[in-house]
Amino acid sequence: MPSATNLETPVIEVSHVATRFGQAVVHEDVSLSINRGEIFAIAGGNGCGKTTLLREIIGLIIPSAGTIRLFGIDSRRLEAGDGHPVHRRFGVMFQHGALFSSFTLAENVAVPLREHTTLSVELIRDIVAAKIAMVGLPPDSAVKYPNELSGGMRRRAALARAIVMDPELLFLDEPTAGLDPIIAAGFDDLVLSLKSLLGLTVVMVTHDLDSLWRIANRVAVLGSGRVLGVGTMQELSQSDDPVIREYFQGPRGRAASEQAVWNTRDHHTSTTDPA
């Protein structure tokens, strides 16, 4: 498992956020900070407000109370003209990819470039081809439509679109949900590779315990409208909080932890034993 990162001023600061939709309370008092260069995961049970918090961070939802600062800018300003440049500094991969069904893969990846730049058609085509290759998709997939792609290929296409503007910050909403374990592990490896290659800070909403053990530097666990705990997976797996303990020490949590140990041993063996 990667080690925790402690670098300079936080890229994201969430302070005492409350979220209510009518009588429904999603967040009571959520506070957390995310450091540059780490893979930070937001986890918790169904209905705890993981995706809602992500949407608040990127300015799609305004919290009922509290503040969220992204690159030092209040998220409430992201829809205003003076906040618009911040959008170019982050990319978002929404749950299940959210590709446009009437666009080819290449056309989907090109959308941010066409909307936010004045680049030539030729240059956009070259950038899109490079990003498609970067996420491990074959060149001939560019002309296919989403319904002609497998689930894993659609996620990679959505990831290519999320990084097409060369962002500093990447948001992933349930990136491996519904994928089989082998394809999900391949996607995790891709995220690690892109993080290193592009110098990304990654914020990931997920309930995939294998992904949490495999790639997350730190994890925030939401529950009862608050952050119940923040730390490495090793730290959280030893928590005394009953909700965190149930989440990480149940049968699935123990299996994911054991698999992470074996993966670490396999990696150590492969890098120390002679061929």
Coordinates of C-alpha atoms in Angstrom, one line a residue:
M1 CA 0.0 0.0 0.0
P2 CA 1.3 3.5 -0.8
S3 CA 2.6 5.6 2.1
A4 CA 0.7 8.7 3.2
T5 CA 1.8 12.0 1.7
N6 CA 2.3 15.3 3.6
L7 CA 3.0 18.1 1.2
E8 CA 2.6 21.9 1.4
T9 CA -0.8 23.6 1.5
P10 CA -3.8 21.3 0.9
V11 CA -5.2 21.3 -2.6
I12 CA -8.7 20.9 -1.2
E13 CA -10.0 22.1 2.2
V14 CA -13.5 21.1 3.3
S15 CA -14.5 22.9 6.5
H16 CA -17.7 22.2 8.5
V17 CA -19.8 21.4 5.5
A18 CA -23.5 20.7 6.1
T19 CA -25.8 19.5 3.3
R20 CA -29.6 19.3 3.5
F21 CA -32.2 18.6 0.8
G22 CA -35.5 19.6 2.3
Q23 CA -35.8 17.6 5.5
A24 CA -33.2 15.1 4.4
V25 CA -29.8 15.6 6.1
V26 CA -26.8 14.3 4.1
H27 CA -23.9 16.0 5.9
E28 CA -24.0 17.4 9.4
D29 CA -20.4 18.6 9.8
V30 CA -17.8 17.3 7.3
S31 CA -14.2 18.6 7.5
L32 CA -11.1 17.2 5.7
S33 CA -8.1 18.3 3.7
I34 CA -6.4 16.7 0.6
N35 CA -2.7 17.2 -0.1
R36 CA -1.0 17.7 -3.4
G37 CA 0.3 14.5 -5.0
E38 CA -1.7 11.9 -3.0
I39 CA -4.5 9.5 -3.9
F40 CA -7.2 10.4 -1.4
A41 CA -10.3 8.2 -1.2
I42 CA -13.8 9.0 0.2
A43 CA -15.5 5.8 1.5
G44 CA -18.5 4.8 3.5
G45 CA -21.8 3.0 3.3
N46 CA -24.5 3.6 0.8
G47 CA -26.3 6.9 1.4
C48 CA -23.5 8.5 3.4
G49 CA -23.1 11.3 0.9
K50 CA -19.8 10.4 -0.8
T51 CA -20.8 11.5 -4.3
T52 CA -22.7 14.5 -3.0
L53 CA -19.5 15.6 -1.3
L54 CA -17.5 15.2 -4.5
R55 CA -20.1 17.2 -6.4
E56 CA -19.9 19.9 -3.8
I57 CA -16.1 20.0 -4.1
I58 CA -16.2 20.6 -7.9
G59 CA -19.0 23.2 -7.6
L60 CA -22.0 21.3 -9.0
I61 CA -23.8 21.5 -5.6
I62 CA -23.6 24.3 -3.1
P63 CA -23.5 23.1 0.5
S64 CA -26.1 24.3 3.0
A65 CA -23.3 25.5 5.3
G66 CA -19.5 25.5 5.6
T67 CA -16.8 26.2 3.0
I68 CA -14.9 24.2 0.4
R69 CA -11.7 25.6 -1.1
L70 CA -10.3 24.2 -4.2
F71 CA -6.8 25.5 -5.1
G72 CA -7.6 28.1 -2.5
I73 CA -10.8 29.3 -4.2
D74 CA -14.2 28.9 -2.6
S75 CA -16.3 26.4 -4.5
R76 CA -19.2 28.7 -4.5
R77 CA -17.3 30.9 -7.0
L78 CA -16.6 28.1 -9.5
E79 CA -19.7 28.9 -11.6
A80 CA -18.7 32.6 -11.7
G81 CA -16.5 34.0 -14.4
D82 CA -13.5 34.5 -12.1
G83 CA -13.7 30.9 -11.1
H84 CA -13.9 29.4 -14.6
P85 CA -10.1 28.9 -15.1
V86 CA -10.1 26.5 -12.1
H87 CA -12.2 24.1 -14.1
R88 CA -9.3 23.6 -16.5
R89 CA -7.1 22.5 -13.6
F90 CA -9.2 19.4 -12.8
G91 CA -10.8 16.6 -14.6
V92 CA -13.7 14.4 -13.6
M93 CA -14.6 10.9 -14.4
F94 CA -18.3 10.5 -13.4
Q95 CA -19.8 7.2 -12.3
H96 CA -20.2 4.6 -15.1
G97 CA -18.3 7.0 -17.5
A98 CA -21.2 9.2 -18.5
L99 CA -20.2 9.1 -22.2
F100 CA -22.4 10.7 -24.8
S101 CA -24.0 7.7 -26.6
S102 CA -24.3 9.5 -30.0
F103 CA -20.6 10.4 -30.0
T104 CA -17.7 8.2 -30.9
L105 CA -15.0 7.5 -28.4
A106 CA -12.7 10.1 -29.9
E107 CA -15.6 12.7 -30.1
N108 CA -16.3 12.1 -26.4
V109 CA -12.7 12.6 -25.4
A110 CA -12.5 15.7 -27.5
V111 CA -15.5 17.5 -25.8
P112 CA -13.5 19.5 -23.2
L113 CA -11.0 20.6 -25.8
R114 CA -13.7 21.8 -28.2
E115 CA -15.6 23.6 -25.4
H116 CA -12.7 25.2 -23.6
T117 CA -9.9 25.8 -26.1
T118 CA -9.4 27.3 -29.6
L119 CA -7.1 24.6 -30.8
S120 CA -7.2 23.5 -34.4
V121 CA -9.1 20.4 -35.5
E122 CA -5.8 18.7 -36.4
L123 CA -4.2 19.4 -33.0
I124 CA -7.3 18.3 -31.1
R125 CA -7.3 15.0 -33.1
D126 CA -3.6 14.4 -32.2
I127 CA -4.1 15.2 -28.5
V128 CA -7.2 12.9 -28.4
A129 CA -5.2 10.1 -30.1
A130 CA -2.4 10.5 -27.5
K131 CA -4.8 10.3 -24.6
I132 CA -6.6 7.3 -26.0
A133 CA -3.2 5.5 -26.2
M134 CA -2.2 6.7 -22.7
V135 CA -5.2 4.9 -21.1
G136 CA -4.3 1.7 -23.0
L137 CA -7.0 1.7 -25.6
P138 CA -6.2 0.5 -29.2
P139 CA -6.3 3.2 -32.0
D140 CA -9.2 1.5 -33.8
S141 CA -11.4 2.0 -30.7
A142 CA -11.5 5.8 -31.5
V143 CA -14.3 5.4 -34.1
K144 CA -16.5 3.2 -32.0
Y145 CA -19.6 4.3 -30.1
P146 CA -20.0 3.6 -26.3
N147 CA -22.4 0.8 -26.9
E148 CA -19.7 -1.0 -28.9
L149 CA -17.3 -0.9 -26.1
S150 CA -16.9 -3.2 -23.1
G151 CA -17.5 -1.8 -19.6
G152 CA -13.8 -1.6 -18.9
M153 CA -13.1 0.2 -22.2
R154 CA -15.9 2.7 -21.5
R155 CA -14.2 3.5 -18.1
R156 CA -10.9 4.0 -19.8
A157 CA -12.5 6.2 -22.4
A158 CA -14.0 8.4 -19.7
L159 CA -10.7 8.5 -18.0
A160 CA -9.1 9.7 -21.3
R161 CA -11.7 12.5 -21.4
A162 CA -11.0 13.4 -17.8
I163 CA -7.2 13.9 -18.5
V164 CA -7.4 15.4 -22.0
M165 CA -6.9 19.0 -20.6
D166 CA -3.8 17.8 -18.6
P167 CA -5.3 18.6 -15.2
E168 CA -3.5 18.8 -11.9
L169 CA -6.4 17.2 -10.0
L170 CA -8.4 14.2 -11.0
F171 CA -11.8 13.2 -9.5
L172 CA -13.0 9.6 -9.9
D173 CA -16.6 8.7 -8.9
E174 CA -16.9 4.9 -8.3
P175 CA -14.4 4.1 -11.1
T176 CA -14.4 0.4 -10.7
A177 CA -18.1 -0.2 -9.7
G178 CA -19.5 -3.1 -11.6
L179 CA -16.2 -4.3 -13.1
D180 CA -14.9 -7.8 -12.6
P181 CA -11.8 -8.0 -10.2
I182 CA -9.2 -8.5 -12.9
I183 CA -10.4 -5.5 -15.0
A184 CA -10.8 -3.4 -11.8
A185 CA -7.2 -4.2 -10.8
G186 CA -6.0 -3.2 -14.2
F187 CA -7.9 0.1 -13.9
D188 CA -6.3 0.7 -10.5
D189 CA -2.8 0.1 -12.0
L190 CA -3.7 2.6 -14.8
V191 CA -4.6 5.2 -12.2
L192 CA -1.3 4.7 -10.4
S193 CA 0.6 4.9 -13.6
L194 CA -1.1 8.1 -14.7
K195 CA -0.7 9.7 -11.3
S196 CA 3.0 9.1 -11.5
L197 CA 3.3 10.1 -15.2
L198 CA 1.2 13.3 -15.0
G199 CA 1.9 14.3 -11.4
L200 CA -1.7 14.1 -10.5
T201 CA -3.5 14.5 -7.2
V202 CA -6.4 12.0 -7.3
V203 CA -9.6 12.1 -5.3
M204 CA -11.6 8.9 -5.5
V205 CA -15.1 8.1 -4.3
T206 CA -15.4 4.3 -3.9
H207 CA -16.8 1.4 -1.9
D208 CA -14.3 -1.0 -3.6
L209 CA -12.2 -2.2 -0.7
D210 CA -9.6 -3.8 -3.0
S211 CA -9.0 -0.5 -4.7
L212 CA -8.7 1.2 -1.3
W213 CA -6.0 -1.1 -0.2
R214 CA -4.3 -1.1 -3.6
I215 CA -3.9 2.5 -4.4
A216 CA -5.2 4.9 -1.7
N217 CA -2.6 6.9 0.3
R218 CA -5.3 8.1 2.7
V219 CA -9.0 7.4 3.1
A220 CA -11.8 9.4 4.8
V221 CA -14.7 7.4 6.0
L222 CA -18.1 9.1 6.1
G223 CA -21.0 8.1 8.3
S224 CA -23.7 9.7 10.4
G225 CA -23.2 13.0 8.5
R226 CA -19.6 13.3 9.6
V227 CA -16.0 12.1 8.9
L228 CA -15.6 9.2 11.2
G229 CA -12.0 8.8 10.5
V230 CA -9.1 9.7 8.1
G231 CA -5.9 7.7 7.7
T232 CA -4.2 5.0 5.8
M233 CA -6.0 1.7 5.3
Q234 CA -3.7 0.1 7.9
E235 CA -4.6 2.8 10.4
L236 CA -8.4 2.6 9.7
S237 CA -8.5 -1.2 9.8
Q238 CA -7.3 -0.9 13.4
S239 CA -9.8 1.8 14.4
D240 CA -11.9 1.5 17.6
D241 CA -14.9 3.2 15.9
P242 CA -17.7 0.6 15.6
V243 CA -18.8 1.8 12.1
I244 CA -15.3 1.9 10.7
R245 CA -14.5 -1.5 12.3
E246 CA -17.6 -3.0 10.7
Y247 CA -16.8 -1.5 7.3
F248 CA -13.1 -2.6 7.2
Q249 CA -13.1 -5.7 9.4
G250 CA -16.1 -7.5 8.0
P251 CA -15.6 -10.6 5.7
R252 CA -15.1 -8.5 2.6
G253 CA -12.8 -6.1 4.4
R254 CA -10.7 -8.9 5.8
A255 CA -10.5 -10.6 2.4
A256 CA -9.3 -7.3 0.8
S257 CA -6.7 -6.8 3.5
E258 CA -5.4 -10.3 3.1
Q259 CA -5.2 -9.8 -0.7
A260 CA -3.3 -6.6 -0.2
V261 CA -0.7 -8.4 2.0
W262 CA -0.3 -11.1 -0.7
N263 CA 0.1 -8.4 -3.4
T264 CA 2.8 -6.7 -1.4
R265 CA 4.6 -10.0 -0.9
D266 CA 4.4 -10.9 -4.6
H267 CA 5.7 -7.5 -5.5
H268 CA 8.6 -7.8 -3.0
T269 CA 9.4 -11.3 -4.4
S270 CA 9.3 -10.2 -8.0
T271 CA 11.7 -7.3 -7.3
T272 CA 14.2 -9.2 -5.2
D273 CA 14.3 -12.8 -6.5
P274 CA 16.5 -13.5 -9.6
A275 CA 14.6 -14.4 -12.8

